[in-house]
Short mmCIF file of C-alpha atoms in Angstrom, two decimals:
data_model
loop_
_atom_site.label_atom_id
_atom_site.label_comp_id
_atom_site.label_asym_id
_atom_site.label_seq_id
_atom_site.Cartn_x
_atom_site.Cartn_y
_atom_site.Cartn_z
CA MET A 24 120.17 52.23 120.28
CA ALA A 25 119.86 55.92 121.08
CA ALA A 26 121.85 58.25 123.28
CA GLN A 27 121.40 61.91 124.08
CA SER A 28 124.22 63.99 122.64
CA ARG A 29 125.92 66.63 124.79
CA LYS A 30 126.72 68.79 121.78
CA LYS A 31 124.54 71.89 121.48
CA ASN A 32 123.41 72.68 117.95
CA GLY A 33 121.43 75.85 118.67
CA CYS A 34 117.73 76.57 118.96
CA THR A 35 115.27 75.76 116.21
CA SER A 36 114.66 79.46 115.42
CA CYS A 37 118.36 80.15 114.78
CA ARG A 38 118.73 76.99 112.72
CA ARG A 39 115.69 77.89 110.63
CA ARG A 40 117.02 81.43 110.00
CA HIS A 41 120.60 80.17 109.42
CA LEU A 42 122.02 82.15 112.36
CA LYS A 43 124.76 81.20 114.79
CA CYS A 44 123.10 80.51 118.14
CA ASP A 45 124.89 81.40 121.39
CA ASN A 46 122.93 78.59 123.20
CA LEU A 47 122.07 80.86 126.13
CA GLU A 48 119.14 79.69 128.26
CA PRO A 49 116.25 80.17 128.65
CA SER A 50 116.43 82.31 125.49
CA CYS A 51 119.35 83.04 123.14
CA ALA A 52 120.27 86.59 122.11
CA ASN A 53 118.93 86.21 118.56
CA CYS A 54 115.49 85.15 119.80
CA VAL A 55 115.43 87.96 122.37
CA ALA A 56 116.29 90.48 119.66
CA ALA A 57 113.65 89.12 117.27
CA ASN A 58 111.05 88.59 120.04
CA LEU A 59 110.72 84.90 119.14
CA GLU A 60 110.15 81.82 121.28
CA CYS A 61 113.48 80.09 121.87
CA ALA A 62 112.75 76.39 121.53
CA ARG A 63 115.18 73.50 121.56
CA LEU A 64 114.55 69.96 120.42
CA LEU A 65 116.10 66.92 122.05
CA ASN A 66 119.30 66.17 120.17
CA VAL A 67 119.31 62.40 119.65
CA ARG A 68 121.83 60.40 117.67
CA PHE A 69 121.65 56.69 116.85
CA ARG A 70 124.63 54.40 117.12
CA HIS A 71 124.78 51.30 114.94
CA VAL A 72 126.10 48.24 116.81
CA THR A 73 126.29 44.57 116.00
CA ASP A 74 127.01 43.33 119.54
CA VAL A 75 124.93 44.75 122.39
CA GLY A 76 127.30 43.30 124.98
CA PRO A 77 126.52 42.58 128.64
CA SER A 78 124.52 45.81 129.06
CA TYR A 79 121.65 44.40 127.00
CA ARG A 80 119.26 44.14 129.95
CA GLU A 81 119.95 47.72 131.12
CA GLN A 82 119.66 49.23 127.62
CA LYS A 83 116.59 51.41 127.05
CA TRP A 84 115.02 50.42 123.75
CA VAL A 85 112.66 52.43 121.60
CA LYS A 86 109.13 51.07 121.94
CA THR A 87 107.35 50.35 118.67
CA ALA A 88 103.90 49.10 117.83
CA GLY A 89 103.47 45.52 116.66
CA ARG A 90 103.67 46.24 112.95
CA ASN A 91 106.22 46.33 110.16
CA HIS A 92 108.06 49.67 109.80
CA LEU A 93 109.65 51.30 106.78
CA PHE A 94 112.69 53.45 107.59
CA VAL A 95 113.22 56.28 105.07
CA ASP A 96 116.43 58.20 104.38
CA GLU A 97 116.27 61.89 105.33
CA SER A 98 116.19 62.91 101.68
CA PRO A 99 115.65 61.31 98.27
CA PHE A 100 118.86 62.90 97.07
CA LEU A 101 120.97 61.18 99.71
CA ARG A 102 119.38 57.86 98.80
CA THR A 103 120.61 58.28 95.21
CA ILE A 104 124.08 58.92 96.60
CA TYR A 105 123.96 55.76 98.67
CA ASN A 106 122.82 53.72 95.67
CA SER A 107 125.59 55.18 93.53
CA ASP A 108 128.27 54.55 96.15
CA GLU A 109 127.24 50.91 96.42
CA GLY A 110 127.63 50.40 92.72
CA GLN A 111 123.90 50.25 92.03
CA SER A 112 122.33 52.09 89.18
CA PRO A 113 120.56 55.25 90.38
CA GLY A 114 117.62 54.47 88.14
CA ILE A 115 114.94 55.59 90.58
CA VAL A 116 113.92 59.22 90.31
CA PHE A 117 112.32 60.68 93.39
CA ALA A 118 109.48 63.17 93.18
CA ASP A 119 109.98 66.49 94.94
CA PRO A 120 107.52 67.75 97.54
CA PRO A 121 104.52 69.08 95.65
CA HIS A 122 104.73 72.56 97.24
CA ILE A 123 107.89 73.34 95.24
CA TYR A 124 105.95 73.59 92.01
CA PRO A 125 102.75 75.47 91.14
CA GLN A 126 99.83 73.16 90.44
CA SER A 127 98.33 75.31 87.73
CA ASN A 128 99.24 78.21 85.54
CA ALA A 129 96.70 80.32 87.41
CA GLN A 130 98.96 80.25 90.46
CA LEU A 131 101.85 81.86 88.65
CA SER A 132 102.41 85.51 89.48
CA THR A 133 102.14 87.99 86.64
CA THR A 134 104.77 90.22 88.28
CA PRO A 135 108.22 89.89 86.70
CA SER A 136 110.61 88.16 89.07
CA THR A 137 114.37 88.41 89.17
CA GLY A 138 114.78 85.63 91.68
CA PRO A 139 115.98 82.15 90.83
CA PRO A 140 113.73 80.19 88.50
CA PRO A 141 111.88 77.23 90.00
CA ILE A 142 113.28 73.86 89.00
CA THR A 143 110.53 72.41 86.90
CA SER A 144 109.94 69.90 84.20
CA PRO A 145 110.29 71.14 80.62
CA TYR A 146 106.70 70.06 80.02
CA PRO A 147 103.53 72.02 80.90
CA VAL A 148 101.92 71.35 84.24
CA THR A 149 98.75 69.97 82.69
CA ASP A 150 100.60 67.64 80.35
CA SER A 151 102.78 64.66 81.04
CA ALA A 152 106.12 64.09 79.38
CA PRO A 153 105.98 62.64 75.85
CA GLY A 154 105.42 58.91 76.03
CA SER A 155 104.75 58.98 79.76
CA ALA A 156 101.74 57.40 81.40
CA CYS A 157 102.01 59.70 84.42
CA THR A 158 99.15 62.13 84.88
CA GLY A 159 97.71 64.13 87.73
CA PRO A 160 98.35 67.46 89.43
CA TYR A 161 101.93 66.57 90.44
CA SER A 162 103.03 64.99 87.18
CA ILE A 163 105.42 67.89 86.69
CA SER A 164 107.76 66.42 89.32
CA VAL A 165 107.35 62.76 88.34
CA LEU A 166 110.02 62.31 85.70
CA ARG A 167 110.96 59.19 83.84
CA PRO A 168 114.25 57.60 84.92
CA LEU A 169 117.34 58.61 82.98
CA SER A 170 118.48 55.92 80.60
CA GLU A 171 121.35 54.93 78.34
CA ILE A 172 121.46 56.35 74.84
CA PRO A 173 120.21 53.67 72.39
CA LEU A 174 122.94 51.79 70.57
CA GLY A 175 123.57 53.28 67.14
CA SER A 176 121.89 56.62 67.88
CA ASN A 177 123.56 59.73 66.46
CA VAL A 178 122.96 61.42 69.83
CA SER A 179 125.97 59.59 71.25
CA LEU A 180 128.41 60.56 68.48
CA ALA A 181 131.33 62.86 69.35
CA THR A 182 135.10 62.78 69.20
CA LYS A 183 136.60 59.42 70.16
CA ALA A 184 139.43 61.08 72.09
CA GLU A 185 138.25 60.36 75.63
CA PRO A 186 140.20 62.05 78.47
CA GLU A 187 141.99 60.01 81.08
CA GLY A 188 139.41 60.70 83.78
CA GLY A 189 136.47 59.86 81.54
CA ILE A 190 133.61 62.11 80.54
CA ALA A 191 130.69 63.28 82.65
CA PHE A 192 128.05 63.79 79.97
CA PRO A 193 125.41 62.63 79.65
CA LEU A 194 124.76 62.99 83.38
CA ARG A 195 123.35 59.85 84.96
CA GLN A 196 121.60 61.14 88.08
CA GLU A 197 118.44 63.23 87.87
CA PRO A 198 119.38 65.60 90.74
CA GLU A 199 122.66 66.47 89.00
CA VAL A 200 120.85 67.13 85.73
CA ARG A 201 118.72 69.62 87.63
CA LEU A 202 121.76 71.24 89.26
CA MET A 203 123.53 71.72 85.93
CA LYS A 204 120.42 73.21 84.38
CA TYR A 205 120.05 75.56 87.36
CA TYR A 206 123.63 76.73 86.97
CA ILE A 207 123.21 77.42 83.24
CA ASP A 208 119.81 79.08 83.65
CA TYR A 209 120.51 81.16 86.75
CA MET A 210 123.77 80.88 88.71
CA CYS A 211 126.13 81.67 85.82
CA HIS A 212 124.52 85.13 85.56
CA TRP A 213 126.20 86.02 88.85
CA PHE A 214 129.58 85.85 87.11
CA ASP A 215 129.68 86.84 83.42
CA LEU A 216 129.05 90.56 83.92
CA CYS A 217 132.19 92.09 82.38
CA ASP A 218 132.72 89.25 79.92
CA THR A 219 130.16 89.99 77.21
CA ARG A 220 132.06 88.44 74.33
CA GLY A 221 133.62 85.50 76.17
CA ASN A 222 130.76 84.51 78.48
CA HIS A 223 133.26 82.07 79.97
CA PHE A 224 131.38 81.07 83.13
CA GLY A 225 128.11 80.59 81.28
CA GLN A 226 129.42 78.69 78.26
CA GLU A 227 133.05 77.66 78.74
CA LEU A 228 132.69 76.20 82.25
CA PRO A 229 129.93 73.68 81.44
CA ARG A 230 131.99 72.53 78.44
CA ARG A 231 135.13 72.10 80.55
CA ALA A 232 133.14 70.32 83.26
CA ILE A 233 132.55 67.43 80.83
CA GLU A 234 136.09 66.23 81.51
CA SER A 235 136.96 68.05 84.77
CA PRO A 236 135.49 66.31 87.86
CA THR A 237 136.62 69.12 90.19
CA LEU A 238 134.94 71.80 88.11
CA LEU A 239 131.81 69.67 87.74
CA ASN A 240 131.58 69.16 91.50
CA ALA A 241 132.09 72.90 92.06
CA ILE A 242 129.15 73.67 89.75
CA PHE A 243 127.01 71.14 91.61
CA ALA A 244 128.15 72.51 94.98
CA VAL A 245 127.26 76.16 94.35
CA SER A 246 123.95 75.30 92.65
CA SER A 247 122.83 72.90 95.38
CA ARG A 248 123.83 75.31 98.15
CA HIS A 249 121.83 78.18 96.66
CA LEU A 250 118.84 75.93 96.04
CA SER A 251 119.00 74.55 99.58
CA VAL A 252 118.98 78.07 101.04
CA ILE A 253 115.73 78.84 99.21
CA GLY A 254 114.27 75.49 100.23
CA GLN A 255 114.36 73.69 96.89
CA PHE A 256 117.12 71.11 97.39
CA ASP A 257 118.67 68.83 99.97
CA GLN A 258 120.66 70.88 102.48
CA TYR A 259 123.46 68.30 102.79
CA ALA A 260 124.12 67.77 99.08
CA SER A 261 126.40 70.79 98.71
CA ASP A 262 128.69 69.56 101.49
CA ARG A 263 129.31 66.31 99.62
CA TYR A 264 130.23 68.06 96.37
CA HIS A 265 132.36 70.59 98.23
CA GLN A 266 134.30 67.83 99.96
CA ASP A 267 134.91 66.09 96.64
CA CYS A 268 136.44 69.33 95.34
CA LEU A 269 138.61 69.77 98.41
CA LYS A 270 140.01 66.24 98.12
CA HIS A 271 141.72 67.38 94.94
CA LEU A 272 142.50 71.02 95.77
CA ARG A 273 144.01 70.32 99.20
CA ASN A 274 146.54 67.89 97.80
CA ILE A 275 148.12 70.30 95.30
CA PRO A 276 151.68 71.27 96.38
CA ILE A 277 152.54 74.97 96.26
CA ASN A 278 154.78 74.61 93.19
CA ASP A 279 152.72 72.00 91.39
CA PRO A 280 151.99 72.60 87.68
CA ALA A 281 148.30 72.03 88.46
CA LEU A 282 148.20 75.54 89.91
CA ILE A 283 148.22 76.98 86.40
CA LYS A 284 145.18 74.97 85.33
CA ASP A 285 142.33 77.32 84.49
CA ASP A 286 139.72 74.68 85.44
CA LEU A 287 140.88 74.63 89.06
CA LEU A 288 141.00 78.43 89.27
CA ALA A 289 137.43 78.66 87.95
CA ALA A 290 136.32 75.96 90.40
CA THR A 291 137.82 77.99 93.25
CA ILE A 292 135.86 81.05 92.10
CA LEU A 293 132.64 79.02 92.37
CA LEU A 294 133.61 77.67 95.77
CA ARG A 295 134.28 81.22 96.96
CA THR A 296 130.65 82.05 96.12
CA LEU A 297 129.68 78.98 98.13
CA GLU A 298 131.66 80.40 101.06
CA GLU A 299 129.77 83.68 100.82
CA LEU A 300 126.41 81.88 100.87
CA ASP A 301 127.54 79.82 103.87
CA VAL A 302 128.17 82.84 106.13
CA PRO A 303 124.75 82.66 107.87
CA LEU A 304 125.25 78.92 108.44
CA VAL A 305 128.75 78.96 109.93
CA GLY A 306 128.54 82.44 111.47
CA GLU A 307 131.90 83.55 110.05
CA ASP A 308 133.52 83.97 106.65
CA TYR A 309 136.86 82.16 106.71
CA GLN A 310 137.77 83.40 103.19
CA GLY A 311 139.72 80.20 102.50
CA HIS A 312 138.85 80.06 98.81
CA LEU A 313 139.54 83.79 98.43
CA LEU A 314 143.13 83.01 99.39
CA GLY A 315 143.10 80.05 97.01
CA ILE A 316 142.16 82.36 94.12
CA GLN A 317 145.23 84.48 94.78
CA ILE A 318 147.48 81.40 94.89
CA PHE A 319 146.17 80.20 91.52
CA MET A 320 146.44 83.66 89.95
CA ASN A 321 149.99 84.25 91.17
CA ALA A 322 151.21 80.80 90.07
CA GLN A 323 151.34 81.65 86.36
CA ASP A 324 154.48 83.05 84.80
CA PRO A 325 153.82 86.79 84.16
CA SER A 326 155.55 86.50 80.77
CA ILE A 327 152.88 84.04 79.56
CA PRO A 328 149.64 85.73 78.38
CA ALA A 329 146.67 84.78 80.54
CA SER A 330 143.89 82.82 78.84
CA GLY A 331 140.40 84.24 78.46
CA LEU A 332 139.03 82.04 81.24
CA ARG A 333 141.89 83.01 83.53
CA GLN A 334 141.25 86.69 82.95
CA ALA A 335 137.50 86.24 83.47
CA SER A 336 138.25 84.44 86.75
CA PHE A 337 140.51 87.30 87.85
CA TRP A 338 137.80 89.94 87.38
CA ILE A 339 135.21 87.87 89.23
CA GLY A 340 137.70 87.22 92.03
CA LEU A 341 138.49 90.94 92.16
CA ARG A 342 134.81 91.80 92.67
CA GLN A 343 134.62 89.19 95.42
CA ASP A 344 137.71 90.66 97.08
CA ILE A 345 136.36 94.22 96.79
CA TYR A 346 133.25 93.08 98.63
CA MET A 347 135.18 91.33 101.42
CA ALA A 348 137.71 94.17 101.78
CA PHE A 349 134.78 96.50 102.35
CA VAL A 350 133.04 94.19 104.83
CA ASN A 351 136.22 93.71 106.88
CA GLN A 352 137.64 97.22 106.22
CA ARG A 353 140.99 95.87 105.09
CA PRO A 354 143.20 96.25 101.99
CA LEU A 355 142.61 93.84 99.12
CA LYS A 356 144.48 90.56 98.89
CA THR A 357 144.41 90.68 95.08
CA LYS A 358 147.52 91.81 93.24
CA LEU A 359 146.77 94.63 90.80
CA ASP A 360 149.87 94.38 88.63
CA HIS A 361 148.83 91.81 86.00
CA SER A 362 149.79 92.61 82.43
CA PHE A 363 146.20 92.48 81.14
CA ILE A 364 145.04 95.29 83.48
CA ASP A 365 144.27 98.48 81.53
CA ARG A 366 144.12 101.82 83.35
CA SER A 367 144.08 104.01 80.24
CA PHE A 368 141.30 106.18 78.82
CA THR A 369 141.63 105.07 75.22
CA PRO A 370 138.48 104.05 73.30
CA ALA A 371 137.34 100.54 74.24
CA ASP A 372 134.25 98.38 74.74
CA ASP A 373 131.97 98.58 77.77
CA ASP A 374 133.62 95.57 79.44
CA THR A 375 137.00 97.33 79.43
CA TRP A 376 135.57 100.57 80.83
CA ALA A 377 133.90 98.61 83.64
CA LYS A 378 137.17 96.84 84.45
CA ARG A 379 139.02 100.16 84.56
CA ILE A 380 136.74 101.55 87.26
CA LEU A 381 136.86 98.24 89.16
CA ILE A 382 140.64 98.67 89.44
CA ASN A 383 140.24 102.24 90.66
CA THR A 384 137.66 101.14 93.24
CA ALA A 385 140.07 98.45 94.44
CA GLU A 386 142.84 101.02 94.80
CA ILE A 387 140.47 103.34 96.66
CA GLU A 388 139.77 100.59 99.20
CA ASN A 389 143.52 100.00 99.57
CA PHE A 390 143.91 103.73 100.27
CA CYS A 391 141.00 103.94 102.75
CA PHE A 392 141.70 100.72 104.66
CA SER A 393 145.50 100.78 104.68
CA ASP A 394 147.24 100.11 107.97
CA ASN A 395 149.63 102.97 107.21
CA GLU A 396 148.81 106.64 106.70
CA GLN A 397 148.52 107.40 103.00
CA PRO A 398 149.74 110.62 101.35
CA VAL A 399 147.22 113.20 100.21
CA SER A 400 148.67 112.88 96.71
CA THR A 401 147.27 109.33 96.50
CA TYR A 402 143.80 110.62 97.36
CA ARG A 403 144.04 113.31 94.68
CA ARG A 404 145.25 110.79 92.08
CA LEU A 405 142.35 108.42 92.77
CA LYS A 406 139.80 111.25 92.72
CA GLU A 407 141.22 112.62 89.48
CA TYR A 408 141.04 109.19 87.84
CA ASP A 409 137.36 108.89 88.78
CA GLU A 410 136.63 112.32 87.28
CA ARG A 411 138.50 111.54 84.05
CA TRP A 412 136.77 108.17 83.80
CA LEU A 413 133.37 109.85 84.07
CA GLU A 414 134.24 112.34 81.34
CA SER A 415 135.91 109.82 78.99
CA ARG A 416 133.54 106.85 79.02
CA PRO A 417 131.57 106.25 75.80
CA LEU A 418 127.98 107.28 75.07
CA SER A 419 126.80 103.71 75.75
CA TRP A 420 127.24 104.52 79.44
CA LEU A 421 124.43 107.07 79.36
CA PRO A 422 121.19 105.72 80.87
CA LEU A 423 118.51 104.48 78.52
CA SER A 424 116.01 106.39 80.64
CA TYR A 425 115.82 108.32 83.90
CA ARG A 426 112.74 108.81 86.06
CA ALA A 427 112.93 110.90 89.23
CA PRO A 428 111.27 109.43 92.33
CA ASN A 429 107.68 110.47 92.95
CA GLU A 430 107.99 111.75 96.49
CA ALA A 431 104.23 112.24 96.76
CA CYS A 432 103.85 108.49 96.37
CA GLY A 433 106.60 107.76 98.88
CA GLU A 434 109.25 106.88 96.28
CA VAL A 435 112.85 107.42 97.37
CA PHE A 436 115.09 106.14 94.58
CA PRO A 437 115.24 107.23 90.95
CA GLU A 438 114.65 104.73 88.17
CA ILE A 439 117.78 104.55 86.01
CA TRP A 440 117.95 101.98 83.20
CA TYR A 441 121.26 101.05 81.59
CA MET A 442 122.15 99.13 78.45
CA ASN A 443 124.02 96.06 79.72
CA HIS A 444 125.57 94.22 82.66
CA ALA A 445 129.05 95.72 82.26
CA VAL A 446 127.71 99.28 82.44
CA VAL A 447 125.62 98.53 85.55
CA ILE A 448 128.54 96.84 87.34
CA GLY A 449 130.84 99.74 86.45
CA ILE A 450 128.29 102.32 87.65
CA VAL A 451 127.61 100.73 91.05
CA HIS A 452 131.31 100.16 91.79
CA SER A 453 132.20 103.70 90.77
CA ILE A 454 129.62 104.98 93.28
CA ILE A 455 131.08 102.81 96.05
CA GLY A 456 134.55 104.18 95.30
CA ARG A 457 133.29 107.75 95.12
CA VAL A 458 131.49 107.48 98.47
CA LEU A 459 134.56 105.97 100.13
CA LEU A 460 136.66 108.91 98.91
CA MET A 461 134.11 111.27 100.45
CA CYS A 462 134.18 109.40 103.76
CA TYR A 463 137.99 109.35 103.88
CA ASN A 464 138.67 112.81 102.40
CA PRO A 465 141.90 114.07 104.02
CA THR A 466 141.54 117.56 102.50
CA LEU A 467 138.44 118.59 104.46
CA PRO A 468 138.92 121.50 106.87
CA ARG A 469 139.58 120.18 110.36
CA ILE A 470 138.40 123.20 112.40
CA GLY A 471 136.53 126.46 112.04
CA PRO A 472 133.16 127.40 110.50
CA THR A 473 134.11 125.91 107.15
CA HIS A 474 134.53 122.50 108.79
CA ARG A 475 130.81 122.18 109.63
CA ASN A 476 129.71 123.51 106.23
CA ALA A 477 132.03 121.11 104.40
CA LEU A 478 130.76 118.15 106.42
CA GLU A 479 127.13 119.02 105.69
CA GLU A 480 127.84 119.25 101.95
CA VAL A 481 129.66 115.91 102.00
CA GLU A 482 126.85 114.23 103.95
CA GLU A 483 124.22 115.42 101.46
CA GLU A 484 126.33 114.30 98.49
CA ILE A 485 126.82 110.86 100.09
CA ARG A 486 123.06 110.46 100.55
CA LYS A 487 122.52 111.47 96.92
CA GLN A 488 125.04 108.87 95.72
CA ILE A 489 123.45 106.11 97.83
CA ARG A 490 120.01 106.93 96.39
CA GLU A 491 121.42 106.64 92.86
CA LEU A 492 123.22 103.41 93.80
CA CYS A 493 120.02 101.78 95.06
CA GLY A 494 118.00 103.15 92.15
CA THR A 495 120.48 101.70 89.66
CA ALA A 496 120.49 98.26 91.31
CA LEU A 497 116.70 98.07 91.63
CA SER A 498 116.13 99.32 88.07
CA ASN A 499 118.51 96.77 86.52
CA ARG A 500 117.64 93.60 88.42
CA ARG A 501 118.91 91.34 85.65
CA THR A 502 122.37 92.37 86.85
CA ILE A 503 121.98 90.43 90.08
CA PRO A 504 125.32 91.28 91.81
CA ALA A 505 124.49 94.99 91.48
CA LEU A 506 122.08 94.40 94.35
CA PHE A 507 124.92 92.91 96.41
CA THR A 508 126.97 96.05 95.77
CA ALA A 509 123.99 98.25 96.68
CA CYS A 510 123.80 96.39 99.99
CA MET A 511 127.41 97.42 100.60
CA GLY A 512 126.46 101.08 100.19
CA VAL A 513 123.33 100.76 102.35
CA THR A 514 125.31 99.08 105.11
CA MET A 515 128.10 101.66 104.91
CA CYS A 516 126.00 104.83 104.83
CA GLY A 517 122.47 103.89 105.86
CA ASP A 518 122.96 105.43 109.29
CA ARG A 519 123.32 108.86 107.62
CA PHE A 520 119.61 108.87 106.72
CA SER A 521 117.20 110.24 109.34
CA ASP A 522 113.93 110.28 107.37
CA ARG A 523 111.77 107.26 108.25
CA GLY A 524 110.57 106.80 104.67
CA GLU A 525 114.13 106.73 103.35
CA GLN A 526 115.18 104.33 106.09
CA GLU A 527 112.39 101.94 105.17
CA ALA A 528 113.37 102.10 101.48
CA LEU A 529 117.01 101.37 102.32
CA LEU A 530 116.03 98.46 104.54
CA ASN A 531 113.87 97.12 101.73
CA VAL A 532 116.95 96.89 99.47
CA LEU A 533 118.51 94.49 101.99
CA VAL A 534 115.29 92.52 102.40
CA VAL A 535 114.65 92.19 98.65
CA THR A 536 118.22 91.05 98.01
CA GLU A 537 117.97 88.27 100.59
CA GLU A 538 114.47 87.20 99.60
CA ASP A 539 115.11 87.15 95.84
CA HIS A 540 118.66 85.79 95.76
CA ALA A 541 119.38 84.31 99.22
CA TRP A 542 122.23 86.80 99.71
CA PRO A 543 122.84 87.10 103.48
CA THR A 544 121.79 90.56 104.72
CA PHE A 545 120.07 89.79 108.04
CA ALA A 546 123.00 91.03 110.16
CA ALA A 547 123.11 94.29 108.17
CA GLN A 548 119.36 94.73 108.68
CA MET A 549 119.76 94.38 112.46
CA HIS A 550 122.75 96.76 112.43
CA LEU A 551 120.80 99.51 110.68
CA LYS A 552 117.70 99.10 112.83
CA ARG A 553 119.82 99.60 115.94
CA ALA A 554 121.63 102.58 114.36
CA TRP A 555 118.25 104.20 113.58
CA GLY A 556 116.93 103.49 117.06
CA TRP A 557 114.28 101.08 115.79
CA SER A 558 113.03 98.08 117.67
CA VAL A 559 114.94 95.14 116.23
CA ASP A 560 111.72 93.22 115.62
CA ALA A 561 110.27 96.11 113.58
#
């Protein structure tokens, strides 16, 4: 039986664009701003009952034609979950909608793309899998069911020491095979940017996930959420994996030895990324997992050296906290007194030099967003560190090439290529810190003719830094989070640009970042359009 629900879930336009709807009628604020039709569908929910009771005759029943009907689950993925939960073997593999995959090689763009790779079969589109009888234009998405490894095959040989919770590999559900592959091929490159030698999140995490259910579910959760945002996976799958993680994490007491487990810390880092991607869906960033990262990091005895994975998790968590401190204009929650933090200028690899400037950027945000007035000496110390860092960093931090923008062709940003991820991440964060120091400079003249001249010089230098920030991020698109950092700078200082061409180029940075990597920038786009006096539907 069906009943109309009183709960309002927002208009279809807001739900499609992952915005929080205010449910105003006849048109919500988001639709008014975007000049869109504000349409609402009837919200119907079905209640399963076994006894209709005395109200049978008054009940309004759905009319159906005189034929047999087949009721289908809302997604193939959920059906595999139901089969698994009931103890059945998830042997059926469901084909994806054909529009997800190109039908021929001729449809593939020749332009290099930095966005997420499509989830495809390892076999060419025109060929079927070895030993498969499936042919046709959509054979790429018709995979053979997963099966048990044949008895006696060397493929199944490994150590006989099986952990208490069992082992996850080989994976037994096709959707989860795809999610793991997506993480290894794409998502892990969001993390291992200052970890060139360790590559912990790209290599160590999948290995640990073999015997860590929480970490495995975290990998599935972040991969499925990102894929669902770009329309390539079931939108409810991530919630299930997330809840499975929380069942374990929520039950850990504050002094439990589990808090020093590196697997759980790394899982929390992944779930924090999930939180960031969820902002357009929930309308607010609750930062719950950001707090969890600090709890895990602070649980370890400072006298015990941190493992490589723990240190890698710290630096990723620090970048996440730098981003959120900027967005909310608050001091960082991360403690900056760990023994492995190096603030020196001694010779070191590129990873170390990037980490040094990350720490200085974090301290700059603490200075700028502190609730208490900070001494001028702190400003001078932070500015001096930035200058010494610039002069002391190794030659590997020089750009591989530099190409000035061709203004005659409407170009705004320079093209600046760098050698590796660590250098790019260090460069973009140093610019953010430098611009913040300019914005919060307590030594500027307060009155008199020199005040106006000083402000004009600072404004021009800020615009120059933002152009270099965007040029660096766009020139080094393999370093995906550099675009996220560039969006910080555009959001912070975009209103200081008055030229229409420059405004359009800055807005394009936000648009490209959301289109290529599903990073939420829509609110920032609307903010800048209003600041520039544009129509919000421009």
